[in-house]
C-alpha atoms as one frame of an Amber mdcrd trajectory, in Angstrom:
protein
 -14.672  11.238   2.042 -14.162   9.266  -1.156 -10.743   7.535  -2.739 -10.926
   7.258  -6.176  -8.359   6.536  -9.236  -8.306   8.852 -12.326  -9.258   7.698
 -15.937  -5.742   8.673 -16.715  -4.110   5.878 -14.170  -6.379   3.670 -15.857
  -5.402   4.337 -19.879  -1.711   4.254 -18.216  -2.393   0.544 -16.448  -5.754
  -1.013 -17.811  -5.701  -4.127 -15.613  -4.444  -2.176 -12.126  -7.049  -2.710
  -9.061  -7.409  -1.969  -5.498  -8.515  -3.829  -2.495  -9.591  -1.670  -0.029
 -10.959  -1.289   3.647 -11.905   1.437   5.442 -11.132   1.168   9.080 -12.581
   3.294  12.406 -11.951   2.771  15.761  -8.392   0.713  15.754  -6.552   1.070
  18.773  -2.575   1.484  17.623  -1.545   2.280  21.161  -0.059  -0.873  22.301
   0.741  -4.140  20.687  -0.956  -7.224  20.275   0.519 -10.695  20.825  -1.319
 -12.423  17.872  -0.174  -9.687  15.012   3.462 -10.201  16.396   3.253 -13.831
  15.772   1.499 -13.427  12.305   4.121 -11.167  10.838   7.017 -13.662  12.690
   5.217 -16.432  10.700   4.915 -14.397   7.533   8.580 -13.847   7.266   9.426
 -17.438   8.158   7.326 -18.400   5.307   8.761 -15.966   2.829  12.092 -16.974
   3.948  11.482 -20.461   2.898   9.695 -19.526  -0.212  12.012 -17.632  -1.860
  14.945 -19.679  -0.686  17.868 -19.658  -3.426  15.930 -17.799  -5.633  16.194
 -14.180  -7.346  13.311 -12.292  -6.285  12.897  -9.957  -9.159  12.855 -13.339
 -11.587   9.969 -14.804  -9.727   6.146 -14.928 -10.983   4.720 -13.163  -8.389
   6.582  -9.810  -8.984   6.339 -10.030 -12.764   3.071  -7.855 -13.260   4.865
  -4.946 -10.804   7.924  -4.968 -13.064   5.923  -4.775 -15.973   3.651  -1.795
 -15.212   7.001  -0.181 -13.657   8.430  -0.744 -16.993   4.948   0.621 -18.954
   4.622   3.556 -16.722   8.751   4.672 -18.074  10.185   4.066 -14.338  13.425
   1.544 -14.391  11.992  -1.447 -11.800  15.925  -1.775 -11.198  16.631   1.756
  -9.645  12.953   1.886  -8.401  11.818  -1.382  -6.962   8.348  -1.559  -6.228
   7.829  -1.541  -2.481   6.119  -5.405  -2.446   9.817  -6.110  -4.330  11.891
  -4.770  -1.672   9.787  -6.112   0.879  10.363  -9.253  -0.406  13.797  -9.077
  -1.085  14.387  -7.782   2.758  13.174 -10.868   3.540  14.507 -13.174   0.964
  18.067 -11.762   2.096  17.162 -13.057   5.804  17.396  -9.143   6.949  14.326
  -9.448   8.776  11.265  -7.037   9.325  11.349  -5.011  12.562   7.855  -4.348
  14.505   6.959  -1.164  14.381   2.905  -1.254  15.281   0.017  -2.959  14.909
  -1.172  -1.155  11.796   2.180  -1.482  10.059   2.671  -5.039  11.400  -0.586
  -6.325  10.448  -0.193  -5.079   6.736   2.868  -6.044   6.737   1.750  -9.473
   7.463  -0.798 -10.159   5.106   1.384  -8.245   2.277   4.327 -10.886   3.047
   1.727 -13.877   2.853   0.164 -12.864  -0.048   3.015 -11.189  -1.890   1.031
  -7.746  -2.157   1.562  -4.394  -1.523  -0.262  -3.223   1.561  -0.178   0.419
   2.276  -1.892   2.165   5.285  -3.310   5.758   5.315  -4.012   7.790   7.969
  -7.289   9.746   7.139  -7.107  12.078   9.566  -3.741  13.502   7.975  -5.743
  14.153   4.400  -5.595  17.529   3.138  -9.190  18.787   2.394 -10.572  15.175
   2.447  -9.428  14.490  -0.692  -7.594  11.059  -1.567  -6.501   9.586  -4.788
  -4.283   7.810  -7.210  -3.785  10.319 -10.154  -0.843  11.846 -12.410   1.227
  14.747 -10.364   1.805  18.389 -11.717   3.801  20.559 -10.992   2.637  22.067
  -7.805   2.887  18.559  -5.829   5.411  18.375  -3.512   6.940  15.299  -1.929
   8.456  14.917   1.796  10.678  11.976   1.598  10.598   9.591   4.564  12.545
  10.759   7.371  13.432  13.697   5.629  13.019  17.594   6.548  12.945  19.090
   2.952  10.173  18.507   0.134  11.016  17.645  -3.406   9.480  18.157  -6.527
   7.765  15.580  -8.534   7.954  14.615 -12.200   5.223  15.786 -13.824   2.911
  13.016 -15.139   4.136  10.622 -12.564   1.606   8.195 -11.243   1.200   9.202
  -7.259  -0.644   8.587  -4.522  -2.050  12.019  -3.148  -4.230  14.374  -1.050
  -4.335  18.158  -2.211  -1.085  18.957  -3.488   1.020  16.613  -1.145   2.243
  13.238  -2.436   2.150  10.406  -0.200   3.945   7.789  -2.299   5.745   8.563
  -5.443   6.184   6.254  -8.465   2.726   4.547  -7.618   4.135   2.313  -4.806
   7.749   2.757  -4.869   8.454   5.243  -1.694   6.255   6.413   0.858   6.195
  10.038   2.218   7.039  11.359   5.902   3.732  12.998   5.639   1.942   9.673
   5.611   3.433   7.562   8.542   0.957   6.171  10.464   1.097   7.115  14.209
   0.122   5.632  18.159  -3.225   7.751  17.945  -3.863   6.628  14.168  -7.724
   5.364  14.530  -9.512   6.036  11.132  -7.175   4.711   8.060  -7.749   3.166
   5.011  -6.120   0.242   3.774  -5.153  -0.597  -0.187  -4.037  -3.628  -1.764
  -2.202  -3.176  -4.808  -2.805  -5.259  -7.500  -3.793  -6.083 -11.244  -6.394
  -8.619 -12.836  -3.964 -11.218 -12.951  -3.786 -11.621  -8.934  -6.839 -10.373
  -8.030  -8.137 -13.523  -6.092  -5.102 -12.706  -3.948  -5.972  -9.116  -3.513
  -9.915 -10.467  -2.452  -8.290 -12.946   0.019  -6.039 -10.717   1.484  -8.660
  -7.868   2.190 -11.208 -10.368   3.309  -8.877 -12.177   6.309  -6.884  -8.288
   6.904 -10.982  -7.557   7.000 -11.578 -10.237   9.227  -8.934  -9.818  11.665
  -9.488  -6.331  12.055 -13.399  -6.938  12.974 -13.354 -10.051  15.086 -10.112
  -9.881  17.005  -9.409  -6.015  17.095 -13.158  -4.885  17.484 -13.280  -2.647
  14.464 -15.906  -1.105  12.387 -14.915  -1.533   8.623 -16.354  -1.135   4.938
 -14.804  -2.993   2.083 -14.401  -2.406  -1.360 -12.818  -2.639  -4.442 -11.352
  -0.429  -7.446 -10.973  -1.445 -10.841 -11.896  -0.277 -14.424 -15.599  -0.757
 -14.007 -15.687   1.317 -10.516 -13.640   3.927  -9.660 -14.050   5.426  -6.345
 -15.235   4.259  -2.887 -16.745   5.792  -0.229 -14.479   5.526   2.850 -17.306
   6.807   5.086 -18.334   4.630   8.041 -21.363   5.445  10.044
């Protein structure tokens, strides 16, 4: 199976890049104390970092807000996932512990100020997963909803087949993209730009080290940018 980003996406965002970890053999059916502690520490660190600040005005968010504007998305109406997460933490609303995969992704996301997505590889359609522009046949099932909605043509989306997993690039996740207790094979994706690529690499490598050395997973890491636009997710 391959994950790829289309040329049209790079035309819209020439400096976008994606840190990747394909994961096999994770046990998401029970909690891990060290992940709980890691998430709590990331929350506390974020609260302190953004104390008295307006998150959307901070430099960590500028690349994402600029990219949304370039994509024709109003970043004040549709906050990127990382801005929404950091705003929640800055307001000291906390973050619930959901399951190990999601909690681990959130801990890394908060530590490095990066969007971190987790995608169950067993729920992909036709073994296809990519970032592309939407077409008129695509549908999106909003998180927590029972009915699908149409997607704007040419909108940048995460998609598998005609099913959109994330609308407006990194704005909102689909109900069909949830991580389950039974999830054992997945792809972690850290979204960013050439300007914060160092953080993407550090976040990816720390996450990979935890997956391999603390959770006993098999993994494969990669990076998609303008020079390399696809990643083989298969792990032998």
